[in-house]
Short mmCIF file of C-alpha atoms in Angstrom, two decimals:
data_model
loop_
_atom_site.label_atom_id
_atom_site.label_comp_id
_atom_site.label_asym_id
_atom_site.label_seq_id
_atom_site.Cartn_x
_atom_site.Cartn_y
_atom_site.Cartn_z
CA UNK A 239 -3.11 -15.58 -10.67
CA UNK A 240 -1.26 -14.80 -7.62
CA UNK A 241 -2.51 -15.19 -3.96
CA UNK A 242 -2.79 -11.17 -3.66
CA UNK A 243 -4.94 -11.24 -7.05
CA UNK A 244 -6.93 -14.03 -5.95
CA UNK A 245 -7.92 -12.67 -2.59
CA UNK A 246 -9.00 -9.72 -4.15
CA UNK A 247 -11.21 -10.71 -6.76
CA UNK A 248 -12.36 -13.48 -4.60
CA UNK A 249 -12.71 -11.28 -1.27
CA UNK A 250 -16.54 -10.22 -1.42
CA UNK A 251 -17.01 -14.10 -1.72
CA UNK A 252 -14.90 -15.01 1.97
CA UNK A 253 -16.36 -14.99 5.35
CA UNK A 254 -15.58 -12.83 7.92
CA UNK A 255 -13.12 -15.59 9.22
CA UNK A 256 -11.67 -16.47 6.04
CA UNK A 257 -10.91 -12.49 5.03
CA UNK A 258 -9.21 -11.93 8.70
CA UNK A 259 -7.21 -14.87 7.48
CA UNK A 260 -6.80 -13.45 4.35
CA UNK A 261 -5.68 -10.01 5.99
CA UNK A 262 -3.13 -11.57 7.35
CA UNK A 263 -1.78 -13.43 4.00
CA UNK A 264 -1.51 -10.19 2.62
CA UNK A 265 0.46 -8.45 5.82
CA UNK A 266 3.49 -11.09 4.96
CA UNK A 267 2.69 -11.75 1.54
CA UNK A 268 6.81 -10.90 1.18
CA UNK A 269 8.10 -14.01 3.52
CA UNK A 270 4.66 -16.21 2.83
CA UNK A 271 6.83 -18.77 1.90
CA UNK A 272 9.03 -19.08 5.36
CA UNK A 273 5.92 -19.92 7.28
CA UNK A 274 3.95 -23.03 7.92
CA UNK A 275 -0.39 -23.03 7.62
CA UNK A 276 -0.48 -23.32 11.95
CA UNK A 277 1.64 -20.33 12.18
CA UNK A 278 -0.54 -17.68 10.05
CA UNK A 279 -3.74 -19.85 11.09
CA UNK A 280 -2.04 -18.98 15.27
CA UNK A 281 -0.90 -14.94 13.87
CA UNK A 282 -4.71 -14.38 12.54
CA UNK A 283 -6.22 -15.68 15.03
CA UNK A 284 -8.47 -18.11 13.32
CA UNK A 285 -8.84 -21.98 12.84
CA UNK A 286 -6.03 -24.08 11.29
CA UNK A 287 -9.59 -25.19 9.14
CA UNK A 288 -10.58 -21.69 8.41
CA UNK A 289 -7.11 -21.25 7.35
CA UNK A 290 -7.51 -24.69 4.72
CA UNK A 291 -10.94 -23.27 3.59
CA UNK A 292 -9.48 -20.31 2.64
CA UNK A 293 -7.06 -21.65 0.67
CA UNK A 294 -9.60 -23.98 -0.90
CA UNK A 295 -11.65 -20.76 -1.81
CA UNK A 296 -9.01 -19.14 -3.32
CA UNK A 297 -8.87 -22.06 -6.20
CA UNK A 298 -5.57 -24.13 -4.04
CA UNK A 299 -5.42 -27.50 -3.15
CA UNK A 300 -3.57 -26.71 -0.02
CA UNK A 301 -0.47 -24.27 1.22
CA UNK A 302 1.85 -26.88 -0.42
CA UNK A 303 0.47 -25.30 -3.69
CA UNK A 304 0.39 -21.55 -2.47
CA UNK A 305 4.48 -21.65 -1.62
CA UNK A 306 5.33 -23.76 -4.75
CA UNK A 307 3.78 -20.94 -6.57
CA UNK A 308 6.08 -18.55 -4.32
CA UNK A 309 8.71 -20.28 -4.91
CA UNK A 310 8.49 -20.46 -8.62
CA UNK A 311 8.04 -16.46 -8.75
CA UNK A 312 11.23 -16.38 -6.71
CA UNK A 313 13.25 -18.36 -9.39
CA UNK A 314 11.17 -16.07 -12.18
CA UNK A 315 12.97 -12.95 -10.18
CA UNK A 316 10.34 -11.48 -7.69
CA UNK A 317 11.99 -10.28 -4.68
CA UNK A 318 11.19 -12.81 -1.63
CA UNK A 319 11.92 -11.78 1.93
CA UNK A 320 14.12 -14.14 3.52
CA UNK A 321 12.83 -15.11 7.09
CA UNK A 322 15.61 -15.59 9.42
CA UNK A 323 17.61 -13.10 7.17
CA UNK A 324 20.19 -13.67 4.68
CA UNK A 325 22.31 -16.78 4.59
CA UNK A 326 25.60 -15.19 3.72
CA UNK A 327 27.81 -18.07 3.49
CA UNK A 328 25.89 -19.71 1.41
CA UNK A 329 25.01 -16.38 -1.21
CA UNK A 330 28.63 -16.22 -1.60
CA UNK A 331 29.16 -19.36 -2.64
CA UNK A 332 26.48 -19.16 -4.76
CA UNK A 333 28.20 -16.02 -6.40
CA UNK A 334 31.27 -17.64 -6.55
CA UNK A 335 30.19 -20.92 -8.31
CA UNK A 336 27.96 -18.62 -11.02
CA UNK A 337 31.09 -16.58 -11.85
CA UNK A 338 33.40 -19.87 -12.27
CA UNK A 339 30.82 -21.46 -14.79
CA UNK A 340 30.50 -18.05 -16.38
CA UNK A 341 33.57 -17.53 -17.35
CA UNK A 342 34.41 -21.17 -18.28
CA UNK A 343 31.69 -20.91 -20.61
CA UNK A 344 32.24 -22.91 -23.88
CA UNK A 345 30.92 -19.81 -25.75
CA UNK A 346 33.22 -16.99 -24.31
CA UNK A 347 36.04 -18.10 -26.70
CA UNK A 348 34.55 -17.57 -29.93
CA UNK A 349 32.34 -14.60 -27.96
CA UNK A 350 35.72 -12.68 -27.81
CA UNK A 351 36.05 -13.29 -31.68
CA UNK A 352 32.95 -12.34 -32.43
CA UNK A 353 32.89 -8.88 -30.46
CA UNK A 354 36.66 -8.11 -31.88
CA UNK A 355 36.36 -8.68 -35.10
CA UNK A 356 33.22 -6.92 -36.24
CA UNK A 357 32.50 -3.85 -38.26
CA UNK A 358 30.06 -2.34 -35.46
CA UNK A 359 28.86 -3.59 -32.52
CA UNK A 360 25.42 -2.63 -31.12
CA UNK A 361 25.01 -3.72 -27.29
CA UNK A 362 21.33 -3.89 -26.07
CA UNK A 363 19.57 -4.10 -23.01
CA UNK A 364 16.78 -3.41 -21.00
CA UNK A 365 15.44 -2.61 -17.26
CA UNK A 366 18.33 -4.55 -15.06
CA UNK A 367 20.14 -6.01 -18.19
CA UNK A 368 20.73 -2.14 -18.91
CA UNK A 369 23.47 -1.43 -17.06
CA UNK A 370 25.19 -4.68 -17.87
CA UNK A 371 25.03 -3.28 -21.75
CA UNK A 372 25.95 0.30 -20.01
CA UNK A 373 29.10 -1.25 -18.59
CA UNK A 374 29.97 -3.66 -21.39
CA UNK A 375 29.63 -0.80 -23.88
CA UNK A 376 31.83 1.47 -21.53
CA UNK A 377 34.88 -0.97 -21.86
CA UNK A 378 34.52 -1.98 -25.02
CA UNK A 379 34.49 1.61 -26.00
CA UNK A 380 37.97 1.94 -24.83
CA UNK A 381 39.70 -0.55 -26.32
CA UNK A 382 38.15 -0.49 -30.07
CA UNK A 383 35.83 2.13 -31.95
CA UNK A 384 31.87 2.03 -32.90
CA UNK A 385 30.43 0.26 -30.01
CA UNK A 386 26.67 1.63 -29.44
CA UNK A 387 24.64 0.77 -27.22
CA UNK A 388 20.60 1.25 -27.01
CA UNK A 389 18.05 1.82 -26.34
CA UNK A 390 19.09 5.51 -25.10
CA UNK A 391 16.67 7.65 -23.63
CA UNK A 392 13.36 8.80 -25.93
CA UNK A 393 14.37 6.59 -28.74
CA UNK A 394 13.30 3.10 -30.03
CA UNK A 395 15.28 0.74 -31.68
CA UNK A 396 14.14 0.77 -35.02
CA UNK A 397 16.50 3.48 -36.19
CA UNK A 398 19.17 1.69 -34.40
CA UNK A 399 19.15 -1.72 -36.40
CA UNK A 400 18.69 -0.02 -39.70
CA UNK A 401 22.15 0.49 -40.42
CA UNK A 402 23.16 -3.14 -38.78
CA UNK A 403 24.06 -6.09 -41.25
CA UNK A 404 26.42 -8.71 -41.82
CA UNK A 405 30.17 -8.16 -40.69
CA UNK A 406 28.27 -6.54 -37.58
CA UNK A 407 27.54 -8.10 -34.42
CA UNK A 408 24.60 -7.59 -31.86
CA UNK A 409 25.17 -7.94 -28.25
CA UNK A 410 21.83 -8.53 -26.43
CA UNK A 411 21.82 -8.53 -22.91
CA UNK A 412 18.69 -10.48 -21.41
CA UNK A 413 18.36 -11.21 -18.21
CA UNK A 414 15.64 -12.47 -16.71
CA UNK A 415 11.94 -10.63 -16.23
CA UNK A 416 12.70 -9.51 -19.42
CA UNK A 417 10.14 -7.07 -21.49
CA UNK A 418 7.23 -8.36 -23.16
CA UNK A 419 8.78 -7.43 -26.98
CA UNK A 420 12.34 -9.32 -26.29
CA UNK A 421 11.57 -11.80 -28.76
CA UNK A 422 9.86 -9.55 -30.97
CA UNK A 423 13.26 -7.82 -30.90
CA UNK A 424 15.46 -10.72 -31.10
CA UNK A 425 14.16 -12.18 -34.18
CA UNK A 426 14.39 -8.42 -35.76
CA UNK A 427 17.99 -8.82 -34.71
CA UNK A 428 18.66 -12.09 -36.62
CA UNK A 429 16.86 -10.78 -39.61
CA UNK A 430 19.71 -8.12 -40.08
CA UNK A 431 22.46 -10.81 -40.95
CA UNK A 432 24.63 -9.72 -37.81
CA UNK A 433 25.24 -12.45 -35.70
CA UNK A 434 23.65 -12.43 -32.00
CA UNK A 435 25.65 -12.71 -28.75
CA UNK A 436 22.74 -13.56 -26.10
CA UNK A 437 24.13 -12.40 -22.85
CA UNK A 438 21.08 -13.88 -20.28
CA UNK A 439 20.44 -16.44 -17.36
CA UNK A 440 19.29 -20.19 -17.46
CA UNK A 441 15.45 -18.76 -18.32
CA UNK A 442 16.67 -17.52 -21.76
CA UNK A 443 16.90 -20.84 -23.05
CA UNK A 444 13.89 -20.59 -25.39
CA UNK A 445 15.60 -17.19 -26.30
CA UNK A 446 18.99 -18.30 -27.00
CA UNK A 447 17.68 -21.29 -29.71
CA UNK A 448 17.41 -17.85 -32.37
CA UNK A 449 21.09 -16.11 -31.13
CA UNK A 450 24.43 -17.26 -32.58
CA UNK A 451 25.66 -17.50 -29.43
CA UNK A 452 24.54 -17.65 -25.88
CA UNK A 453 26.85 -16.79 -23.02
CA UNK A 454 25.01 -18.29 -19.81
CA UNK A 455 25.20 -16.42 -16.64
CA UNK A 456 23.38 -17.57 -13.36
CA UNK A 457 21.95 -14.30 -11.47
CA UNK A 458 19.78 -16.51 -8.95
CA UNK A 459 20.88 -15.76 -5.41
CA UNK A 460 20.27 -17.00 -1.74
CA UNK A 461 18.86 -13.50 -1.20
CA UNK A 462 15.85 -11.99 -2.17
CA UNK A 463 16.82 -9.84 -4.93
CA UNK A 464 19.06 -11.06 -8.42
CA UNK A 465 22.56 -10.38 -8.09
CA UNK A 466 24.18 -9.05 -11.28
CA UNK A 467 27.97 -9.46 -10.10
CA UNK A 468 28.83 -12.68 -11.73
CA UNK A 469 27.45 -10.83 -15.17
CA UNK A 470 29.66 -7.36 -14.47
CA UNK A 471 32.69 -9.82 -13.85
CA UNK A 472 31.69 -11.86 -17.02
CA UNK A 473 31.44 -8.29 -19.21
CA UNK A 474 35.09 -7.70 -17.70
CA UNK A 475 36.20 -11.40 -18.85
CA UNK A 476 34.90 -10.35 -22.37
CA UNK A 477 36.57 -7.10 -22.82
CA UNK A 478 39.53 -8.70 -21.37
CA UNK A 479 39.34 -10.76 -24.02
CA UNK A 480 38.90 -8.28 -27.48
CA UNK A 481 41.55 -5.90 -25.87
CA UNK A 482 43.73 -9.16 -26.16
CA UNK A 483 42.11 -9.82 -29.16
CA UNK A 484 42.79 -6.32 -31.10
CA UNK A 485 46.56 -6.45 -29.99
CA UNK A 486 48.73 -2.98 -30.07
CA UNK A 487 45.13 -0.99 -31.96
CA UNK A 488 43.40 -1.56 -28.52
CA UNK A 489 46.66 -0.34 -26.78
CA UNK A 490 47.21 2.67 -28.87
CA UNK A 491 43.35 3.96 -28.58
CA UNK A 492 43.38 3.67 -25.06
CA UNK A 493 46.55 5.69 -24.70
CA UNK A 494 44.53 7.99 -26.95
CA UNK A 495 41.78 8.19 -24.70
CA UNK A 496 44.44 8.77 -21.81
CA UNK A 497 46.07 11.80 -23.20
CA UNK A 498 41.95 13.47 -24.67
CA UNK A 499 41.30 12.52 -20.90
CA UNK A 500 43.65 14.50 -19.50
CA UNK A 501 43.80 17.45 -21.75
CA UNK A 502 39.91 17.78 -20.85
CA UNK A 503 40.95 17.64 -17.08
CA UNK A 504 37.77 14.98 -17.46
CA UNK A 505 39.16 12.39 -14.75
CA UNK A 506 41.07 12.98 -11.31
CA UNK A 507 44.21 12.96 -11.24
#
């Protein structure tokens, strides 16, 4: 459980010290993590010991244990608030270095082949792996045809691997906090005979033992929130990759899509 579910089932059970200290976990339950046990023990006005007893009745050893277990939902993808603020320098670098390992990926190479040279392709994603499919399908679109991606609004996917099988490939786009029936879904995936490109982060790994492929992208950050950047420029790298792939085809449809553009006035000029 975490601190905020603790102290609430546990809070008819504290003393009137121990839930003013308790108050006051909860008022920077967001930056927890930046601060020692004397400093909320000093901002709640109680006893460094009230502060340990509280921590004791709330089933931890010590505060060592409370911010390992902040930490570790950090790295799991809950939003932290950075005390001090953001360490910019260091985020971009960060960026930088996930971007450089994801496109040097071992995987990318036969990832392009896979993508270019199937029947179909279905792209799939969910919460913030969404728009990653939503901008994967979007360029893919243009430079060959039948590239879906799902799930779309008011539908399930059922309907949409029905008519997937072999000579079709599956891009699933998993990044992490992923939705409880992403295995479930997975292993539906495999059963269809269309190989699996796994497009995820480092917590995938249990994931990416049933795909044919896993492309590895690092969305861990020096700031509070995921960044998705290194995966946009990764979906770039890939559909860099099949236009090169599909040769003059991928040049002709996108001229195609050119001229229907501009005899639909659809884009500025």
């Amino acid at each position: 459980m975490r601190i905020d579910e603790r102290i609430a089932s546990r809070h008819r059970d504290l003393s009137p010290q121990e839930r003013r200290a308790a108050a006051t976990l909860l008022e920077h339950l967001d930056d927890l993590a930046t601060y020692r046990a004397a400093e909320l023990a000093s901002l709640a006005g109680v006893s460094k010991a009230t502060m340990s007893r509280l921590f004791r009745s709330l089933g931890y050893a010590d505060f060592g244990e409370v911010r390992e277990q902040l930490r570790e939902s950090r790295h799991g993808g809950e939003p932290r608030l950075l005390r001090g603020g953001a360490d910019l320098p260091a985020h971009l670098a960060r960026e930088a270095e996930a971007l450089r390992r994801a496109v040097e990926h071992p995987a990318l190479t036969p990832a392009v082949e896979l993508v270019a040279s199937a029947r179909r392709v279905l792209v799939v994603g969910w919460r913030n792996s969404h728009p990653v499919a939503l901008h994967l399908r979007q360029q893919l679109a243009h430079v060959r045809g039948d590239v879906r991606v799902a799930p779309v609004p008011g539908q399930v996917l059922g309907e949409e691997l029905a008519d997937v099988g072999p000579g079709d490939a599956i891009v699933l786009v998993g990044f992490r906090r992923r939705p409880a029936g992403f295995g479930a879904f997975l292993e539906a995936a495999t059963e269809t005979g269309a190989p699996v490109l796994l497009l995820a982060d480092p917590t995938a790994i249990e994931h990416a033992r049933r795909a044919t492929l896993w492309l590895e992208c690092s969305i861990a950050t020096e700031l509070a929130f995921d960044s998705y950047a290194a995966a946009m420029s990764l979906v770039s790298v890939l559909a860099d990759g099949v236009l090169t792939a599909c040769g003059q085809g991928a040049q002709d449809r996108i001229s195609g899509i050119s001229r229907t553009y501009a005899r639909l006035a659809e884009i500025e000029a």
